[in-house]
CSV table of C-alpha atoms in Angstrom, one decimal:
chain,number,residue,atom,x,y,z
A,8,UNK,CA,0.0,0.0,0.0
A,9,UNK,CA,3.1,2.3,0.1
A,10,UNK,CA,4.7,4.0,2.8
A,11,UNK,CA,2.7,4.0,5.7
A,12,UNK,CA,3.4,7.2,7.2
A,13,UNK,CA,3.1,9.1,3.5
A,14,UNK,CA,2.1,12.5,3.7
A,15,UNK,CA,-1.3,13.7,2.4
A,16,UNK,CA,-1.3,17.4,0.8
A,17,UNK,CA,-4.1,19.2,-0.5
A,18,UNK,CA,-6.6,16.7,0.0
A,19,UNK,CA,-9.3,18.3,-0.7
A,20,UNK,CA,-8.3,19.6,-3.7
A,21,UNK,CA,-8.3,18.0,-7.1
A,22,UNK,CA,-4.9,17.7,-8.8
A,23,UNK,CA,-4.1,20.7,-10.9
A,24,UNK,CA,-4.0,18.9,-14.4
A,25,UNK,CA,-7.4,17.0,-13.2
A,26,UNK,CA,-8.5,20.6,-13.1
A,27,UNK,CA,-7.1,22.0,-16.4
A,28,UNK,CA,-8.4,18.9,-18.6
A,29,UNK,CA,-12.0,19.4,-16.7
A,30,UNK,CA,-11.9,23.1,-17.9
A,31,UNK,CA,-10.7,22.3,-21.4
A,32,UNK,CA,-13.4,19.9,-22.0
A,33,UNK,CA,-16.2,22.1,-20.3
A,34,UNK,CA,-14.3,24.9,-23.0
A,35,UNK,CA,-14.6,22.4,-25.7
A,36,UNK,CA,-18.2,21.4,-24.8
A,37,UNK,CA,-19.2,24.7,-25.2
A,38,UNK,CA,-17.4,25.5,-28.3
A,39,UNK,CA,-19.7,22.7,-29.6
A,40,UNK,CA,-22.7,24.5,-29.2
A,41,UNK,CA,-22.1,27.5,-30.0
A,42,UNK,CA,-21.3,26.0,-33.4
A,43,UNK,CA,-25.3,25.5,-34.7
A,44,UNK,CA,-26.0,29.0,-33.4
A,45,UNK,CA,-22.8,30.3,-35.3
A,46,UNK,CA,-24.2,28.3,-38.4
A,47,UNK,CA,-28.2,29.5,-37.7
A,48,UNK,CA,-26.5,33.1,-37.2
A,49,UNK,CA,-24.8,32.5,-40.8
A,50,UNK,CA,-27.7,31.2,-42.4
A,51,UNK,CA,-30.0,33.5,-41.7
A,52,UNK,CA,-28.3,36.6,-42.5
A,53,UNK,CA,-30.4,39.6,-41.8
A,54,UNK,CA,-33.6,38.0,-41.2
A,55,UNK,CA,-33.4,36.8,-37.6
A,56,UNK,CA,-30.5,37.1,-35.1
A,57,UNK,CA,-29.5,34.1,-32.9
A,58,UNK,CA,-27.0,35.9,-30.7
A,59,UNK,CA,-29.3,36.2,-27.7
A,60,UNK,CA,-28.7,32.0,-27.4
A,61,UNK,CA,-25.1,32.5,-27.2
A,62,UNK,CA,-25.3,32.5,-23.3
A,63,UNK,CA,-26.3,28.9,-23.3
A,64,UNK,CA,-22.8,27.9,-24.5
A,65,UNK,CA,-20.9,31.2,-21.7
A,66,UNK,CA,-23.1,29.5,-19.2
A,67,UNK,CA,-21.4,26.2,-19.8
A,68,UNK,CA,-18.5,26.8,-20.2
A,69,UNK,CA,-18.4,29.3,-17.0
A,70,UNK,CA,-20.0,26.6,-14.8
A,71,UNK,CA,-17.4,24.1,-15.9
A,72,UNK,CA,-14.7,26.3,-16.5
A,73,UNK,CA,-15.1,28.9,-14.1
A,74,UNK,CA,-14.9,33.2,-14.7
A,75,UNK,CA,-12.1,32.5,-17.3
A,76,UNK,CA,-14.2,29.5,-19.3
A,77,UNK,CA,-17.3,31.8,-19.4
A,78,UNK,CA,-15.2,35.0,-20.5
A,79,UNK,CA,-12.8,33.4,-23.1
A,80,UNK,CA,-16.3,31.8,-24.7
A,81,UNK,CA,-18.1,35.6,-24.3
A,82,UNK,CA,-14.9,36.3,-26.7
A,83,UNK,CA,-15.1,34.0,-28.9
A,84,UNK,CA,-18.8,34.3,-28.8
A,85,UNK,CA,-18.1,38.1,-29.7
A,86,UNK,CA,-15.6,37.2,-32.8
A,87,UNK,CA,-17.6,34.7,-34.2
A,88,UNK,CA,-20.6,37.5,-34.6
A,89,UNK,CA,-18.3,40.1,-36.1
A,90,UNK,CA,-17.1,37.4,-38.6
A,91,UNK,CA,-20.4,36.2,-39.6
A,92,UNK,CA,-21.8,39.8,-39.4
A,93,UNK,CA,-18.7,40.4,-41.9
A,94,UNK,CA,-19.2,37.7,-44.3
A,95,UNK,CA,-22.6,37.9,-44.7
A,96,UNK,CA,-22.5,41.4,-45.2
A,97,UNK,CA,-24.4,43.0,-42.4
A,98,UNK,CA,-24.9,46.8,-43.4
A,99,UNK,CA,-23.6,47.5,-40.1
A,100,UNK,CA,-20.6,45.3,-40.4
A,101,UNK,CA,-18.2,48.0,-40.9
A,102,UNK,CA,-17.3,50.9,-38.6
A,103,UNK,CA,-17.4,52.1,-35.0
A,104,UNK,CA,-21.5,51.4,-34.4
A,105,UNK,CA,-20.3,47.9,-35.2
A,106,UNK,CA,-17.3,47.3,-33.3
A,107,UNK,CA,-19.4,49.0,-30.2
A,108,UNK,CA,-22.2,46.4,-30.5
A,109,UNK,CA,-19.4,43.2,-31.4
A,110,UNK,CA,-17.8,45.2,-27.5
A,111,UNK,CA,-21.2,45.2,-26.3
A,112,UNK,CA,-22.3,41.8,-26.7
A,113,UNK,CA,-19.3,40.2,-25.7
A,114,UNK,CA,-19.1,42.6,-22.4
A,115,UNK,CA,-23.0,41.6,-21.7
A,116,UNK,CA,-21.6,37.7,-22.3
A,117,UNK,CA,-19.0,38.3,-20.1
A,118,UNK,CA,-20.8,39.8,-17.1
A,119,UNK,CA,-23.4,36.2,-17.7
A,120,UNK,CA,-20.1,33.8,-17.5
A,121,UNK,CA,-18.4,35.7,-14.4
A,122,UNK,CA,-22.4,35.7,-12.8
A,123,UNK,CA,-22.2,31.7,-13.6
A,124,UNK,CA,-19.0,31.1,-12.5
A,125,UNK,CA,-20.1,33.0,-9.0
A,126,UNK,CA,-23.1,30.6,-8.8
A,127,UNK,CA,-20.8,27.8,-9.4
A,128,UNK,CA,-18.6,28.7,-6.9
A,129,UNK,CA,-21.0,29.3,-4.1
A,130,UNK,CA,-22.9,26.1,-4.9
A,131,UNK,CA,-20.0,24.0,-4.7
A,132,UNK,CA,-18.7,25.9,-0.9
A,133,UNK,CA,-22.2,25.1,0.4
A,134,UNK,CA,-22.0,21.5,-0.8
A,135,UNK,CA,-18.6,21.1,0.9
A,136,UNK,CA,-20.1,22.9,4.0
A,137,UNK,CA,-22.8,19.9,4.8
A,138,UNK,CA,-20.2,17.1,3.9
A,139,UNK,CA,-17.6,19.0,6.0
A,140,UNK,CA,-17.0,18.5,10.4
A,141,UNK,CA,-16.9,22.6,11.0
A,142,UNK,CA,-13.9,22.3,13.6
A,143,UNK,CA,-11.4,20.0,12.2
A,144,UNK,CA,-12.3,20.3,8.2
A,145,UNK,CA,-11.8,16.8,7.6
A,146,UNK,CA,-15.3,15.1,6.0
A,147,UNK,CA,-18.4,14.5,8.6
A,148,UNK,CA,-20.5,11.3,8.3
A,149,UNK,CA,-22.3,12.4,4.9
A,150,UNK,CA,-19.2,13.2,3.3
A,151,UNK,CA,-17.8,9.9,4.3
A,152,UNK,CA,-20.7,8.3,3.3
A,153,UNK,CA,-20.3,9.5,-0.4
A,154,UNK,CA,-16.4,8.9,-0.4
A,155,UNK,CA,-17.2,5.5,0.9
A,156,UNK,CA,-19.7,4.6,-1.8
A,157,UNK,CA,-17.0,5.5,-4.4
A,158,UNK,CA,-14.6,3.4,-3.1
A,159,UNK,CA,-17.4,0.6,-2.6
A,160,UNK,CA,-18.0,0.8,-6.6
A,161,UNK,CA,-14.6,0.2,-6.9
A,162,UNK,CA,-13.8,-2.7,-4.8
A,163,UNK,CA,-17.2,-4.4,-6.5
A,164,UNK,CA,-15.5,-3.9,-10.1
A,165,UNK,CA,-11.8,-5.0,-9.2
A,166,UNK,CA,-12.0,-6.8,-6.0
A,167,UNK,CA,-8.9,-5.3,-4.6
A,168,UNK,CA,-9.2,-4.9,-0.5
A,169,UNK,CA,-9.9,-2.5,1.6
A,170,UNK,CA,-9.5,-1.2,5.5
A,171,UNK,CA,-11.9,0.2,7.5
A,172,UNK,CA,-10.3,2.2,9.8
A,173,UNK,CA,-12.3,4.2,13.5
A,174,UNK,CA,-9.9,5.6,15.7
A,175,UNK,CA,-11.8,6.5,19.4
A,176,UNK,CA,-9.8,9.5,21.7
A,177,UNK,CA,-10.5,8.1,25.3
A,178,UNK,CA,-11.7,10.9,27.6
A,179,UNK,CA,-12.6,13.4,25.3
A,180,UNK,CA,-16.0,13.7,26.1
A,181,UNK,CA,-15.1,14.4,29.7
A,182,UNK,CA,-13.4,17.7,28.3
A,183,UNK,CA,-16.2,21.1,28.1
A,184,UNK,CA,-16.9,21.7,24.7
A,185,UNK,CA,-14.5,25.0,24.2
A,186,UNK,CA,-11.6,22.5,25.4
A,187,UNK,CA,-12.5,19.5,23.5
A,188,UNK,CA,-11.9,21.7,20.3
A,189,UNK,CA,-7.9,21.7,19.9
A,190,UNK,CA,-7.6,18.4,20.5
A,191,UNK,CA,-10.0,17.4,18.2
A,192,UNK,CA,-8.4,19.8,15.4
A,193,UNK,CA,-4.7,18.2,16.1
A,194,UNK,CA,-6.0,14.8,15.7
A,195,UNK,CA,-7.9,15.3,12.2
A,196,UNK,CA,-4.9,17.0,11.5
A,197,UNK,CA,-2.6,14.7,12.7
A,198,UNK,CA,-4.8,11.9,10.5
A,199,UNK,CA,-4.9,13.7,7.5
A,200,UNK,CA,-0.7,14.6,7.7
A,201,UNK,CA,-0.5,10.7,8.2
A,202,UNK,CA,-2.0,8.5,5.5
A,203,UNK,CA,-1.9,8.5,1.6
A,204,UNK,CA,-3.5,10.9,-0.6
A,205,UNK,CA,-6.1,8.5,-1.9
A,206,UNK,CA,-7.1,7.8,1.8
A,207,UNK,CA,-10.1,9.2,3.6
A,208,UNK,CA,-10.3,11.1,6.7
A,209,UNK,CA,-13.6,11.8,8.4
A,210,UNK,CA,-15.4,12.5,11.9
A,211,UNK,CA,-18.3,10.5,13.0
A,212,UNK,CA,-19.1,11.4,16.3
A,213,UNK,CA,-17.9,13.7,18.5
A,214,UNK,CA,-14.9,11.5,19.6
A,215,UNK,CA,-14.9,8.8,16.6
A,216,UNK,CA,-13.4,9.5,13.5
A,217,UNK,CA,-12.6,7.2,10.4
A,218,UNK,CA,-10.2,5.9,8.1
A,219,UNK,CA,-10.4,4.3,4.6
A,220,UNK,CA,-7.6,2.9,2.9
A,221,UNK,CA,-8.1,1.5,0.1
A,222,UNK,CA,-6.0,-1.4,-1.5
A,223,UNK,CA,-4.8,-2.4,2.5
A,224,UNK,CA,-5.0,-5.7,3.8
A,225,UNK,CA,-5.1,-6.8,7.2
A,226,UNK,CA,-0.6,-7.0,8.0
A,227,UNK,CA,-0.8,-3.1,6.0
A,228,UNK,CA,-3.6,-2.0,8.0
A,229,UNK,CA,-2.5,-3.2,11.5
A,230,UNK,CA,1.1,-1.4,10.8
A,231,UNK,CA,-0.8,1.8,9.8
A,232,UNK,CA,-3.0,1.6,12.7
A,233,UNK,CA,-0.1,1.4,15.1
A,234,UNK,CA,1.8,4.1,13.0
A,235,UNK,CA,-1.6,6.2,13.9
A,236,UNK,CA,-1.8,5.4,17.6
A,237,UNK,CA,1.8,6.3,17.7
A,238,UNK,CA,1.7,10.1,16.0
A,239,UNK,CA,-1.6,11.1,17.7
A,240,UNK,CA,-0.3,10.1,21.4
A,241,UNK,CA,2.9,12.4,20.6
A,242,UNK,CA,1.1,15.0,18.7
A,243,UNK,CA,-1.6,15.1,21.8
A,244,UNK,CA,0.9,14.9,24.4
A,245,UNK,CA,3.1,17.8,22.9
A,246,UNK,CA,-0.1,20.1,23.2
A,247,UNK,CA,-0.3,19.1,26.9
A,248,UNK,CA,-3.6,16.7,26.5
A,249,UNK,CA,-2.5,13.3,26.5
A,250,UNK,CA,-4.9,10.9,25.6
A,251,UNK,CA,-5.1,6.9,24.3
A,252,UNK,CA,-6.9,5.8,21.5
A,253,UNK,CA,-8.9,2.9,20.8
A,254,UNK,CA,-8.9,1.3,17.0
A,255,UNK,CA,-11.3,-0.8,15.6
A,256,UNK,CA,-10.2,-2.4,11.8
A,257,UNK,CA,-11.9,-4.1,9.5
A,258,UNK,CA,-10.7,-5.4,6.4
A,259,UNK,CA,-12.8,-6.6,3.4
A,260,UNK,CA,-11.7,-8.6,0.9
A,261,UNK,CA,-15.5,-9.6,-0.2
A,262,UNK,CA,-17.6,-6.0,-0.2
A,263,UNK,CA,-20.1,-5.2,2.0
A,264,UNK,CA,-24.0,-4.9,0.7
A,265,UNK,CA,-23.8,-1.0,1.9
A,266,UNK,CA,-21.8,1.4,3.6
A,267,UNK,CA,-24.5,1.8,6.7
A,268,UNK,CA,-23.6,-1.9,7.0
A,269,UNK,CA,-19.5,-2.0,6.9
A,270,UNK,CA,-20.3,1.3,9.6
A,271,UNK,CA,-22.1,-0.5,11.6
A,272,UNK,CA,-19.4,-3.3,11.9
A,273,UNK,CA,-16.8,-1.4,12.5
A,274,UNK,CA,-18.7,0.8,15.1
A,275,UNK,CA,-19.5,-2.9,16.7
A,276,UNK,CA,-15.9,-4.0,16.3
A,277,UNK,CA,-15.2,-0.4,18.4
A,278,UNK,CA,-17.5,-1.0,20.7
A,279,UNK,CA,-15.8,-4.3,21.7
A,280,UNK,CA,-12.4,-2.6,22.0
A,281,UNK,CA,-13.6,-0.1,24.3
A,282,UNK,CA,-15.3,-2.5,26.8
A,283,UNK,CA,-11.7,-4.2,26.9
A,284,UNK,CA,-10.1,-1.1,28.1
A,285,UNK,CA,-8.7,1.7,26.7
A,286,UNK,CA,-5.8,1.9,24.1
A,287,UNK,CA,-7.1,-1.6,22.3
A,288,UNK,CA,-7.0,-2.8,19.5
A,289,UNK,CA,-10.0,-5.0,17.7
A,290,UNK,CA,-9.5,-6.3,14.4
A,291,UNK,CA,-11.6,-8.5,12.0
A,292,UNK,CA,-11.0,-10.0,8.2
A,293,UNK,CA,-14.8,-10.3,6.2
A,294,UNK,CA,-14.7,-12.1,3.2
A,295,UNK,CA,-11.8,-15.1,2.0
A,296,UNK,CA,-9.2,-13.8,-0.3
A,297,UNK,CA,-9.4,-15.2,-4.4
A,298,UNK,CA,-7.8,-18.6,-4.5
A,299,UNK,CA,-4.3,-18.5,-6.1
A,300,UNK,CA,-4.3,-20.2,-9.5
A,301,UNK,CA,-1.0,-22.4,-10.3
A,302,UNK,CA,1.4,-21.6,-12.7
């Protein structure tokens, strides 16, 4: 599964050219359909004008592509009536009343895209905001829920395994709300600065938070989960609030039917380690790995 103890950056973050090849095909998408309303614009000439629809393609390509999508196809939207206008011989294709209104339309475009692109922006911080724990920014139970599922899809399709990870700080619900709140910030932080990039952090309860690693077996997941232990006690303990921590892993190498049920398991399996005292460790293998064809 790789180095145990890898550093996660910018989780929440897609990478950069994830980003740029999302934009270019919003771009490209847009491009596309601004091409029958370039052709309409062409063919009818004079007799109706069709440059009211280019905002459907500045609206998509602003939602997918953000204020500089929506304003580069406002642009282009803006060229491609001056040409047209030109070819087709518009008696207002020439001159200064004509470049104002080629200006005009592609400044009214433009104003629609960076409008979109607003929208877009605020939609997607409110979504974050409900799939988000408010004090330690890792993902709350919804947003787990969803990153779960994903990785659930997967393990169905390729049948790799998978770790299911709850980490419990003993004591911390014995602390008053205002004090509980640094310690529960340096141990999503401390989670998050600990495991791989295509891991996934989260906070259940008040004093449970998760871990999925996918593609980790049992031996990986037991040497993570002590790695864990290890980093949050020191981490804790250097911001004057020791504390132990209870683990509960659960490794599937046949999926679960739903992600309420490999929850509930591991929230079992946590119970279990809790009863037994504190700083425990409860562990459990569901499913029997594919049988190894000979060579």
């Amino acid at each position: 599964m790789g180095k145990p103890g890898e550093r996660a950056v910018d989780r929440g973050a897609p990478p950069a050219a994830t980003l740029f090849r999302s934009r270019v095909r919003s771009f490209l998408v847009a491009a596309t359909a601004a091409a029958p309303i370039a052709a309409l614009d062409a063919l009818t000439g004079d007799a109706a004008s069709f440059t009211a629809f280019y905002a459907l393609p500045v609206l998509i390509a602003a939602w997918g592509g953000g204020v500089t999508g929506g304003i580069g196809m406002a642009l282009l939207a803006g060229a491609l009536t001056a040409a047209i206008g030109y070819a087709v011989g518009h008696p207002n294709s020439t001159g200064f009343a004509f470049a104002f209104d080629t200006i005009a339309l592609s400044g009214v475009l433009a104003v629609v895209g960076v409008l979109a692109a607003g929208l877009r922006a605020a939609s997607d911080r409110a979504r974050a905001t409900t799939r988000t724990d408010v004090v330690t920014s890792v993902m709350n139970r919804l947003g787990f829920a969803e990153r779960f599922g994903i990785e659930l899809d997967r393990h169905q399709r390729y049948r790799r395994p998978f770790t299911l990870a709850l980490v419990h700080c003993d004591g911390l619900t014995d602390l008053a709300a205002p004090e509980a709140e640094r310690p529960v910030r340096t141990i999503g932080r401390t989670l998050v600065a600990s495991v791989r990039r295509t891991d996934a952090v989260a906070r259940l309860h008040e004093d449970v938070f998760a871990v999925l690693l996918p593609e980790t077996g049992r031996d990986n997941a037991l040497l993570v989960a002590q790695m864990l232990r290890d980093k949050l006690e020191h981490d804790l303990r250097r911001d004057g609030r020791p504390m132990g921590f209870g683990l509960a892993l659960v490794t599937y190498l046949e999926p679960p039917a739903t992600v309420e049920e490999a929850v509930a398991t591991a929230e079992q399996l946590l119970a279990e380690a809790r009863k037994a005292g504190k700083n425990r460790t409860r562990e459990r293998v569901i499913g029997e790995a594919a049988p190894t064809v000979p060579a």
